[in-house]
């Protein structure tokens, strides 16, 4: 059903397959503080969410609070950065994300899933790709030190 604020919530009685879940939640994203855990949760620990740092940054979420709220429901991540105006998929150390707060929250919830880098290089030349890869590794090293 749809809540008064237009946020789509999952009616568990209508879920028979993963396709039903995708149909129900891919229409309109909810703000984290509007998710009711009763409707969000399913009795299956293998179902969860992918936390996308860049998208959350664009939505101006206080990411550390959202990560703590979602806790064990976070199963994977997409790690990238931006300046909150466009979904640029920049390396971690380019943009406005406060990585110390974000990574500390992942540590607090004992997140054990992958930190998947989801950055885009717009230049296909070999030298640019190599430089971009090194830049991304430096960004991952930077955020890894905050996972404590």
Coordinates of C-alpha atoms in Angstrom, one line a residue:
X1 CA 0.0 0.0 0.0
X2 CA 1.0 3.6 -0.2
X3 CA 1.4 5.7 3.0
X4 CA 0.0 9.2 3.3
X5 CA 3.3 10.8 2.2
X6 CA 3.4 8.7 -1.0
X7 CA 6.1 6.3 0.2
X8 CA 5.5 2.8 -1.1
X9 CA 5.5 0.2 1.7
X10 CA 5.5 -3.5 1.2
X11 CA 2.4 -5.4 2.0
X12 CA 3.8 -8.9 2.9
X13 CA 0.6 -10.6 2.0
X14 CA 1.2 -9.7 -1.6
X15 CA 4.7 -11.1 -1.8
X16 CA 5.0 -14.5 -3.5
X17 CA 8.4 -14.1 -5.2
X18 CA 11.4 -11.8 -5.6
X19 CA 9.7 -10.3 -8.7
X20 CA 6.8 -9.1 -6.5
X21 CA 9.3 -7.3 -4.2
X22 CA 11.0 -5.6 -7.2
X23 CA 7.6 -4.5 -8.5
X24 CA 6.6 -3.1 -5.2
X25 CA 9.8 -1.1 -4.3
X26 CA 11.2 0.0 -7.6
X27 CA 8.6 2.6 -8.3
X28 CA 9.5 5.3 -5.7
X29 CA 12.2 5.2 -3.1
X30 CA 11.4 6.0 0.5
X31 CA 13.3 8.3 2.8
X32 CA 15.0 6.2 5.5
X33 CA 13.2 7.7 8.4
X34 CA 9.9 6.8 6.7
X35 CA 10.5 3.1 6.5
X36 CA 8.5 1.1 9.0
X37 CA 10.5 -2.0 9.9
X38 CA 7.4 -4.1 10.1
X39 CA 6.7 -3.5 6.4
X40 CA 10.3 -3.5 5.4
X41 CA 11.3 -6.8 6.9
X42 CA 10.6 -10.2 5.5
X43 CA 11.1 -13.4 7.5
X44 CA 14.1 -14.2 5.3
X45 CA 17.6 -13.0 6.3
X46 CA 18.8 -13.4 2.7
X47 CA 16.7 -10.5 1.6
X48 CA 18.1 -7.1 2.3
X49 CA 19.3 -3.8 0.7
X50 CA 22.3 -2.5 -1.2
X51 CA 23.5 0.8 0.4
X52 CA 24.6 3.2 -2.3
X53 CA 26.7 5.9 -0.8
X54 CA 26.5 8.2 -3.7
X55 CA 22.7 8.0 -4.1
X56 CA 22.3 8.5 -0.3
X57 CA 24.5 11.5 -0.6
X58 CA 22.3 13.0 -3.3
X59 CA 19.2 12.4 -1.1
X60 CA 21.1 14.3 1.7
X61 CA 20.7 11.4 4.1
X62 CA 22.6 11.5 7.3
X63 CA 24.2 8.2 6.1
X64 CA 25.6 7.1 9.5
X65 CA 22.1 7.1 11.0
X66 CA 20.5 5.4 8.1
X67 CA 23.2 2.7 8.1
X68 CA 22.7 2.1 11.9
X69 CA 18.9 2.0 11.3
X70 CA 19.1 -0.6 8.5
X71 CA 21.8 -2.6 10.3
X72 CA 21.9 -6.3 9.2
X73 CA 19.5 -5.6 6.4
X74 CA 22.4 -4.1 4.5
X75 CA 23.8 -7.0 2.4
X76 CA 26.0 -5.1 -0.1
X77 CA 27.2 -1.6 -1.0
X78 CA 27.9 0.6 -3.9
X79 CA 30.7 2.9 -3.0
X80 CA 31.1 6.2 -4.9
X81 CA 31.0 9.9 -4.2
X82 CA 29.5 13.1 -5.7
X83 CA 28.8 16.7 -4.9
X84 CA 25.1 16.1 -4.2
X85 CA 23.9 17.5 -7.5
X86 CA 24.6 14.8 -10.1
X87 CA 25.1 11.1 -9.8
X88 CA 28.7 11.3 -11.0
X89 CA 30.1 8.0 -9.5
X90 CA 33.3 9.6 -8.5
X91 CA 36.1 7.9 -6.5
X92 CA 35.6 7.9 -2.8
X93 CA 37.9 10.9 -2.0
X94 CA 36.2 13.2 -4.6
X95 CA 33.0 14.7 -3.2
X96 CA 31.1 15.6 -0.1
X97 CA 30.6 12.2 1.7
X98 CA 31.9 12.2 5.3
X99 CA 33.6 8.8 5.1
X100 CA 34.8 8.7 8.7
X101 CA 31.2 8.8 9.8
X102 CA 29.9 6.4 7.2
X103 CA 32.6 3.8 7.7
X104 CA 32.4 4.0 11.4
X105 CA 28.6 3.2 11.1
X106 CA 29.4 0.2 9.0
X107 CA 31.9 -0.9 11.6
X108 CA 29.3 -0.4 14.4
X109 CA 26.7 -2.7 12.7
X110 CA 29.4 -5.3 12.1
X111 CA 28.9 -5.1 8.3
X112 CA 30.7 -8.1 6.7
X113 CA 29.5 -7.7 3.1
X114 CA 31.5 -6.4 0.2
X115 CA 32.4 -2.7 -0.3
X116 CA 31.9 -2.6 -4.0
X117 CA 33.5 0.4 -5.8
X118 CA 31.0 1.8 -8.4
X119 CA 32.9 4.6 -10.1
X120 CA 32.9 5.6 -13.7
X121 CA 35.8 6.5 -15.9
X122 CA 34.8 8.6 -18.9
X123 CA 38.2 8.2 -20.7
X124 CA 38.8 4.8 -22.3
X125 CA 42.5 5.4 -23.1
X126 CA 44.8 2.9 -21.3
X127 CA 46.9 5.6 -19.5
X128 CA 43.7 7.2 -18.2
X129 CA 42.2 3.9 -17.1
X130 CA 45.4 3.0 -15.2
X131 CA 45.5 6.4 -13.5
X132 CA 41.8 6.1 -12.7
X133 CA 42.4 2.7 -11.1
X134 CA 45.3 4.0 -9.0
X135 CA 43.1 7.0 -7.9
X136 CA 40.3 4.6 -6.9
X137 CA 42.7 2.4 -4.9
X138 CA 43.9 5.4 -3.0
X139 CA 40.3 6.3 -2.3
X140 CA 39.6 2.8 -1.0
X141 CA 42.7 2.9 1.2
X142 CA 41.4 6.2 2.6
X143 CA 38.0 4.9 3.5
X144 CA 39.3 1.6 4.8
X145 CA 41.3 3.4 7.6
X146 CA 37.9 4.7 8.9
X147 CA 36.4 1.2 9.3
X148 CA 37.0 1.1 13.0

